[in-house]
Amino acid sequence: MKITYYGQSCFLVDTGKHTLLFDPFISPNPLAKAIDISSIKPDFILVSHGHGDHVADVETIYKQSDSPLLISNFEVVNWFGEKGLENARPMNHGGKAHLDFGTVKMVNAIHSSNMPDGTYGGNPAGFVVEAGGKTFYFAGDTALTMDMQLIKQQYKIDFAFLPIGDNFTMGIDDALIAADFVGTSHVIGMHYDTFPPITIDKEDVLAKAKQKNIDLTLITIGETFNL
Ligand code: NI
Ligand code: MN
């Protein structure tokens, strides 16, 4: 499995058979200015909630891709449907979808959600994905929540994408507890450095993770991590 980081919470997961793009926010992000978004043509686009720093490039990337499937909550899917993004799978919390790549379950996130134009964006979510022989958790934007313990009861999580930037989401301390809650020792950090309130000290967060025996990966924007 190959994971490419495009900044903020945007990752392309390549299972070898399918490509899944999460929370595309690339063109407005100065940290990702070297990324050529015209080359990104995923099979699936998964969106955790309606905030601009998760949906900014959904429409562009959807329209340049070969009939991708947009996966998000009912409200986000409807909003994009009005823009002509009609190949979609609306979901809601607690539901699992069986798709070409495997399965995706929509799980709880504690956050807020509205679309860039102010339209109600439904409840924010995370995803548990089974694909390419691995099981992973993409938390979206969320606080630490006891609900994460439910994930460990049902899945063996190989790795988790967790926000670590604090202020709008969990910071590193809560993210390390979240890793324990979902039952993984491998975390891929996201939602940091994009805006001044979420700037992190990388050495500090890596040291904190090491102290708790968590393998924290911070992928450089534009680079691909193999696992
Ligand atoms: Ni958000
Ligand atoms: Mn966000």
Tab-separated table of N, CA, C and O in Angstrom, residues 91-172:
chain	number	residue	atom	x	y	z
A	91	MET	N	-23.686	8.259	2.933
A	91	MET	CA	-23.686	7.349	4.083
A	91	MET	C	-24.146	8.123	5.310
A	91	MET	O	-24.363	9.327	5.262
A	92	ASN	N	-24.315	7.410	6.400
A	92	ASN	CA	-24.487	8.079	7.676
A	92	ASN	C	-23.823	7.240	8.754
A	92	ASN	O	-23.408	6.106	8.504
A	93	HIS	N	-23.722	7.811	9.931
A	93	HIS	CA	-22.898	7.235	10.992
A	93	HIS	C	-23.354	5.850	11.404
A	93	HIS	O	-24.541	5.619	11.613
A	94	GLY	N	-22.372	4.947	11.524
A	94	GLY	CA	-22.667	3.576	11.919
A	94	GLY	C	-22.880	2.654	10.743
A	94	GLY	O	-22.908	1.439	10.912
A	95	GLY	N	-23.002	3.224	9.554
A	95	GLY	CA	-23.245	2.404	8.365
A	95	GLY	C	-21.952	1.999	7.687
A	95	GLY	O	-20.966	2.732	7.704
A	96	LYS	N	-21.998	0.795	7.105
A	96	LYS	CA	-20.845	0.277	6.369
A	96	LYS	C	-21.250	0.075	4.922
A	96	LYS	O	-22.367	-0.358	4.648
A	97	ALA	N	-20.347	0.403	4.008
A	97	ALA	CA	-20.604	0.187	2.585
A	97	ALA	C	-19.588	-0.814	2.050
A	97	ALA	O	-18.402	-0.744	2.382
A	98	HIS	N	-20.080	-1.746	1.230
A	98	HIS	CA	-19.202	-2.708	0.561
A	98	HIS	C	-18.970	-2.205	-0.852
A	98	HIS	O	-19.908	-2.069	-1.633
A	99	LEU	N	-17.736	-1.894	-1.168
A	99	LEU	CA	-17.408	-1.294	-2.457
A	99	LEU	C	-16.303	-2.095	-3.139
A	99	LEU	O	-15.822	-3.074	-2.581
A	100	ASP	N	-15.901	-1.674	-4.338
A	100	ASP	CA	-14.909	-2.444	-5.106
A	100	ASP	C	-13.602	-2.661	-4.347
A	100	ASP	O	-12.959	-3.693	-4.495
A	101	PHE	N	-13.190	-1.667	-3.559
A	101	PHE	CA	-11.897	-1.784	-2.879
A	101	PHE	C	-11.974	-2.588	-1.585
A	101	PHE	O	-10.948	-2.996	-1.036
A	102	GLY	N	-13.188	-2.763	-1.040
A	102	GLY	CA	-13.352	-3.403	0.262
A	102	GLY	C	-14.530	-2.782	0.983
A	102	GLY	O	-15.604	-2.621	0.393
A	103	THR	N	-14.324	-2.380	2.231
A	103	THR	CA	-15.440	-1.788	2.971
A	103	THR	C	-15.033	-0.450	3.566
A	103	THR	O	-13.856	-0.188	3.812
A	104	VAL	N	-16.055	0.369	3.795
A	104	VAL	CA	-15.843	1.614	4.531
A	104	VAL	C	-17.007	1.782	5.507
A	104	VAL	O	-18.167	1.589	5.145
A	105	LYS	N	-16.662	2.085	6.750
A	105	LYS	CA	-17.686	2.355	7.758
A	105	LYS	C	-17.564	3.806	8.186
A	105	LYS	O	-16.457	4.297	8.438
A	106	MET	N	-18.690	4.489	8.251
A	106	MET	CA	-18.687	5.878	8.710
A	106	MET	C	-18.830	5.883	10.228
A	106	MET	O	-19.780	5.293	10.764
A	107	VAL	N	-17.887	6.506	10.895
A	107	VAL	CA	-17.882	6.516	12.362
A	107	VAL	C	-17.932	7.949	12.895
A	107	VAL	O	-17.720	8.916	12.163
A	108	ASN	N	-18.189	8.038	14.183
A	108	ASN	CA	-18.405	9.352	14.802
A	108	ASN	C	-17.150	10.214	14.842
A	108	ASN	O	-16.042	9.721	15.033
A	109	ALA	N	-17.388	11.514	14.706
A	109	ALA	CA	-16.343	12.503	14.969
A	109	ALA	C	-17.014	13.620	15.769
A	109	ALA	O	-18.190	13.909	15.558
A	110	ILE	N	-16.283	14.208	16.684
A	110	ILE	CA	-16.831	15.341	17.434
A	110	ILE	C	-16.203	16.604	16.874
A	110	ILE	O	-15.012	16.874	17.058
A	111	HIS	N	-16.997	17.362	16.147
A	111	HIS	CA	-16.491	18.531	15.414
A	111	HIS	C	-17.726	19.294	14.944
A	111	HIS	O	-18.792	19.164	15.546
A	112	SER	N	-17.630	20.077	13.880
A	112	SER	CA	-18.787	20.737	13.292
A	112	SER	C	-18.672	20.562	11.780
A	112	SER	O	-17.688	19.990	11.309
A	113	SER	N	-19.681	20.991	11.045
A	113	SER	CA	-19.607	20.785	9.597
A	113	SER	C	-20.571	21.699	8.872
A	113	SER	O	-21.782	21.624	9.076
A	114	ASN	N	-20.044	22.600	8.061
A	114	ASN	CA	-20.883	23.315	7.095
A	114	ASN	C	-20.090	23.421	5.799
A	114	ASN	O	-18.874	23.286	5.791
A	115	MET	N	-20.833	23.617	4.705
A	115	MET	CA	-20.186	23.693	3.408
A	115	MET	C	-19.566	25.090	3.247
A	115	MET	O	-19.922	26.018	3.982
A	116	PRO	N	-18.665	25.269	2.283
A	116	PRO	CA	-18.020	26.581	2.107
A	116	PRO	C	-19.007	27.742	1.909
A	116	PRO	O	-18.695	28.879	2.261
A	117	ASP	N	-20.209	27.488	1.373
A	117	ASP	CA	-21.179	28.578	1.186
A	117	ASP	C	-22.110	28.737	2.397
A	117	ASP	O	-23.074	29.502	2.347
A	118	GLY	N	-21.832	28.017	3.481
A	118	GLY	CA	-22.638	28.147	4.692
A	118	GLY	C	-23.748	27.132	4.821
A	118	GLY	O	-24.364	27.013	5.884
A	119	THR	N	-24.024	26.381	3.751
A	119	THR	CA	-25.045	25.332	3.811
A	119	THR	C	-24.691	24.314	4.903
A	119	THR	O	-23.520	23.984	5.087
A	120	TYR	N	-25.731	23.831	5.578
A	120	TYR	CA	-25.525	22.796	6.603
A	120	TYR	C	-24.811	21.588	5.998
A	120	TYR	O	-25.197	21.097	4.935
A	121	GLY	N	-23.795	21.110	6.674
A	121	GLY	CA	-22.979	20.018	6.112
A	121	GLY	C	-23.160	18.673	6.793
A	121	GLY	O	-22.323	17.787	6.636
A	122	GLY	N	-24.258	18.521	7.551
A	122	GLY	CA	-24.461	17.245	8.236
A	122	GLY	C	-23.475	17.091	9.380
A	122	GLY	O	-22.757	18.024	9.737
A	123	ASN	N	-23.459	15.914	9.976
A	123	ASN	CA	-22.524	15.669	11.072
A	123	ASN	C	-21.172	15.207	10.529
A	123	ASN	O	-21.117	14.425	9.584
A	124	PRO	N	-20.097	15.690	11.120
A	124	PRO	CA	-18.757	15.293	10.670
A	124	PRO	C	-18.497	13.830	11.006
A	124	PRO	O	-19.093	13.285	11.931
A	125	ALA	N	-17.597	13.221	10.231
A	125	ALA	CA	-17.372	11.789	10.379
A	125	ALA	C	-15.904	11.424	10.274
A	125	ALA	O	-15.064	12.213	9.840
A	126	GLY	N	-15.638	10.182	10.665
A	126	GLY	CA	-14.385	9.519	10.336
A	126	GLY	C	-14.747	8.265	9.552
A	126	GLY	O	-15.930	7.948	9.374
A	127	PHE	N	-13.721	7.560	9.060
A	127	PHE	CA	-13.959	6.339	8.304
A	127	PHE	C	-13.056	5.213	8.805
A	127	PHE	O	-11.886	5.457	9.105
A	128	VAL	N	-13.596	4.012	8.867
A	128	VAL	CA	-12.759	2.825	9.026
A	128	VAL	C	-12.798	2.093	7.688
A	128	VAL	O	-13.886	1.778	7.176
A	129	VAL	N	-11.625	1.871	7.120
A	129	VAL	CA	-11.541	1.311	5.768
A	129	VAL	C	-10.810	-0.026	5.802
A	129	VAL	O	-9.757	-0.152	6.439
A	130	GLU	N	-11.391	-1.001	5.121
A	130	GLU	CA	-10.709	-2.270	4.867
A	130	GLU	C	-10.416	-2.309	3.371
A	130	GLU	O	-11.348	-2.306	2.551
A	131	ALA	N	-9.121	-2.294	3.039
A	131	ALA	CA	-8.731	-2.260	1.623
A	131	ALA	C	-7.314	-2.773	1.488
A	131	ALA	O	-6.478	-2.539	2.371
A	132	GLY	N	-7.038	-3.439	0.381
A	132	GLY	CA	-5.671	-3.874	0.097
A	132	GLY	C	-5.050	-4.720	1.195
A	132	GLY	O	-3.841	-4.639	1.425
A	133	GLY	N	-5.869	-5.485	1.905
A	133	GLY	CA	-5.342	-6.348	2.959
A	133	GLY	C	-5.031	-5.630	4.261
A	133	GLY	O	-4.490	-6.221	5.191
A	134	LYS	N	-5.370	-4.344	4.333
A	134	LYS	CA	-5.145	-3.595	5.571
A	134	LYS	C	-6.442	-2.954	6.059
A	134	LYS	O	-7.388	-2.766	5.291
A	135	THR	N	-6.435	-2.652	7.348
A	135	THR	CA	-7.562	-1.962	7.955
A	135	THR	C	-7.040	-0.688	8.593
A	135	THR	O	-6.080	-0.738	9.371
A	136	PHE	N	-7.628	0.440	8.213
A	136	PHE	CA	-7.148	1.688	8.797
A	136	PHE	C	-8.294	2.620	9.153
A	136	PHE	O	-9.420	2.483	8.653
A	137	TYR	N	-7.970	3.551	10.042
A	137	TYR	CA	-8.941	4.531	10.539
A	137	TYR	C	-8.491	5.912	10.091
A	137	TYR	O	-7.349	6.300	10.342
A	138	PHE	N	-9.396	6.615	9.406
A	138	PHE	CA	-9.155	8.013	9.039
A	138	PHE	C	-10.098	8.825	9.919
A	138	PHE	O	-11.319	8.770	9.766
A	139	ALA	N	-9.535	9.569	10.863
A	139	ALA	CA	-10.365	10.185	11.908
A	139	ALA	C	-11.123	11.424	11.462
A	139	ALA	O	-12.088	11.823	12.117
A	140	GLY	N	-10.705	12.053	10.348
A	140	GLY	CA	-11.289	13.358	10.009
A	140	GLY	C	-10.868	14.379	11.047
A	140	GLY	O	-9.827	14.242	11.689
A	141	ASP	N	-11.691	15.407	11.211
A	141	ASP	CA	-11.449	16.395	12.270
A	141	ASP	C	-12.255	15.946	13.478
A	141	ASP	O	-13.482	15.829	13.403
A	142	THR	N	-11.580	15.706	14.572
A	142	THR	CA	-12.341	15.279	15.748
A	142	THR	C	-11.593	15.552	17.042
A	142	THR	O	-10.370	15.653	17.061
A	143	ALA	N	-12.376	15.655	18.090
A	143	ALA	CA	-11.859	15.592	19.450
A	143	ALA	C	-11.600	14.129	19.789
A	143	ALA	O	-12.077	13.225	19.101
A	144	LEU	N	-10.874	13.924	20.849
A	144	LEU	CA	-10.763	12.584	21.425
A	144	LEU	C	-12.143	12.196	21.956
A	144	LEU	O	-12.804	12.998	22.612
A	145	THR	N	-12.589	10.995	21.660
A	145	THR	CA	-13.898	10.557	22.142
A	145	THR	C	-13.871	9.076	22.518
A	145	THR	O	-13.175	8.281	21.878
A	146	MET	N	-14.621	8.756	23.559
A	146	MET	CA	-14.695	7.358	24.010
A	146	MET	C	-15.219	6.441	22.908
A	146	MET	O	-14.966	5.232	22.924
A	147	ASP	N	-15.975	7.022	21.966
A	147	ASP	CA	-16.511	6.220	20.854
A	147	ASP	C	-15.406	5.498	20.083
A	147	ASP	O	-15.651	4.469	19.447
A	148	MET	N	-14.194	6.056	20.124
A	148	MET	CA	-13.082	5.414	19.399
A	148	MET	C	-12.812	4.006	19.924
A	148	MET	O	-12.299	3.155	19.196
A	149	GLN	N	-13.169	3.772	21.184
A	149	GLN	CA	-12.949	2.438	21.750
A	149	GLN	C	-13.816	1.383	21.062
A	149	GLN	O	-13.481	0.198	21.067
A	150	LEU	N	-14.929	1.803	20.497
A	150	LEU	CA	-15.792	0.861	19.772
A	150	LEU	C	-15.073	0.298	18.547
A	150	LEU	O	-15.327	-0.840	18.139
A	151	ILE	N	-14.210	1.107	17.964
A	151	ILE	CA	-13.498	0.666	16.758
A	151	ILE	C	-12.603	-0.528	17.090
A	151	ILE	O	-12.536	-1.498	16.335
A	152	LYS	N	-11.946	-0.459	18.253
A	152	LYS	CA	-11.054	-1.559	18.661
A	152	LYS	C	-11.834	-2.854	18.907
A	152	LYS	O	-11.307	-3.951	18.747
A	153	GLN	N	-13.099	-2.708	19.298
A	153	GLN	CA	-13.905	-3.909	19.546
A	153	GLN	C	-14.245	-4.658	18.264
A	153	GLN	O	-14.521	-5.846	18.291
A	154	GLN	N	-14.260	-3.932	17.144
A	154	GLN	CA	-14.734	-4.544	15.902
A	154	GLN	C	-13.668	-4.758	14.839
A	154	GLN	O	-13.888	-5.491	13.883
A	155	TYR	N	-12.555	-4.056	14.982
A	155	TYR	CA	-11.522	-4.111	13.946
A	155	TYR	C	-10.149	-4.257	14.584
A	155	TYR	O	-9.932	-3.832	15.718
A	156	LYS	N	-9.213	-4.781	13.787
A	156	LYS	CA	-7.810	-4.729	14.167
A	156	LYS	C	-7.177	-3.660	13.270
A	156	LYS	O	-6.958	-3.895	12.084
A	157	ILE	N	-6.960	-2.502	13.840
A	157	ILE	CA	-6.500	-1.353	13.048
A	157	ILE	C	-4.986	-1.423	12.834
A	157	ILE	O	-4.217	-1.461	13.792
A	158	ASP	N	-4.574	-1.447	11.570
A	158	ASP	CA	-3.137	-1.493	11.265
A	158	ASP	C	-2.477	-0.138	11.459
A	158	ASP	O	-1.341	-0.048	11.889
A	159	PHE	N	-3.180	0.918	11.066
A	159	PHE	CA	-2.649	2.262	11.265
A	159	PHE	C	-3.808	3.253	11.238
A	159	PHE	O	-4.907	2.926	10.769
A	160	ALA	N	-3.542	4.451	11.772
A	160	ALA	CA	-4.606	5.458	11.848
A	160	ALA	C	-4.099	6.817	11.415
A	160	ALA	O	-3.000	7.230	11.807
A	161	PHE	N	-4.899	7.484	10.597
A	161	PHE	CA	-4.644	8.889	10.266
A	161	PHE	C	-5.327	9.721	11.356
A	161	PHE	O	-6.561	9.703	11.468
A	162	LEU	N	-4.546	10.424	12.149
A	162	LEU	CA	-5.122	11.202	13.244
A	162	LEU	C	-4.680	12.654	13.173
A	162	LEU	O	-3.504	12.938	12.899
A	163	PRO	N	-5.605	13.586	13.465
A	163	PRO	CA	-5.205	14.996	13.535
A	163	PRO	C	-4.350	15.218	14.779
A	163	PRO	O	-4.644	14.665	15.844
A	164	ILE	N	-3.319	16.029	14.629
A	164	ILE	CA	-2.413	16.291	15.757
A	164	ILE	C	-2.146	17.774	15.963
A	164	ILE	O	-1.333	18.148	16.802
A	165	GLY	N	-2.838	18.625	15.181
A	165	GLY	CA	-2.503	20.055	15.190
A	165	GLY	C	-3.091	20.867	16.335
A	165	GLY	O	-2.747	22.030	16.522
A	166	ASP	N	-4.014	20.263	17.087
A	166	ASP	CA	-4.640	20.953	18.218
A	166	ASP	C	-5.526	22.122	17.739
A	166	ASP	O	-5.741	22.294	16.558
A	167	ASN	N	-6.061	22.860	18.645
A	167	ASN	CA	-6.912	24.032	18.431
A	167	ASN	C	-8.281	23.718	17.792
A	167	ASN	O	-9.305	23.956	18.390
A	168	PHE	N	-8.292	23.164	16.564
A	168	PHE	CA	-9.555	22.805	15.912
A	168	PHE	C	-9.890	21.313	16.083
A	168	PHE	O	-11.003	20.874	15.762
A	169	THR	N	-8.889	20.545	16.486
A	169	THR	CA	-9.024	19.081	16.596
A	169	THR	C	-8.184	18.617	17.789
A	169	THR	O	-7.628	19.433	18.512
A	170	MET	N	-8.026	17.319	17.912
A	170	MET	CA	-7.089	16.788	18.895
A	170	MET	C	-5.709	17.370	18.666
A	170	MET	O	-5.310	17.640	17.531
A	171	GLY	N	-4.963	17.492	19.743
A	171	GLY	CA	-3.524	17.721	19.649
A	171	GLY	C	-2.814	16.394	19.869
A	171	GLY	O	-3.454	15.342	19.996
A	172	ILE	N	-1.500	16.449	19.933
A	172	ILE	CA	-0.725	15.205	20.005
A	172	ILE	C	-1.061	14.371	21.240
A	172	ILE	O	-1.170	13.145	21.151
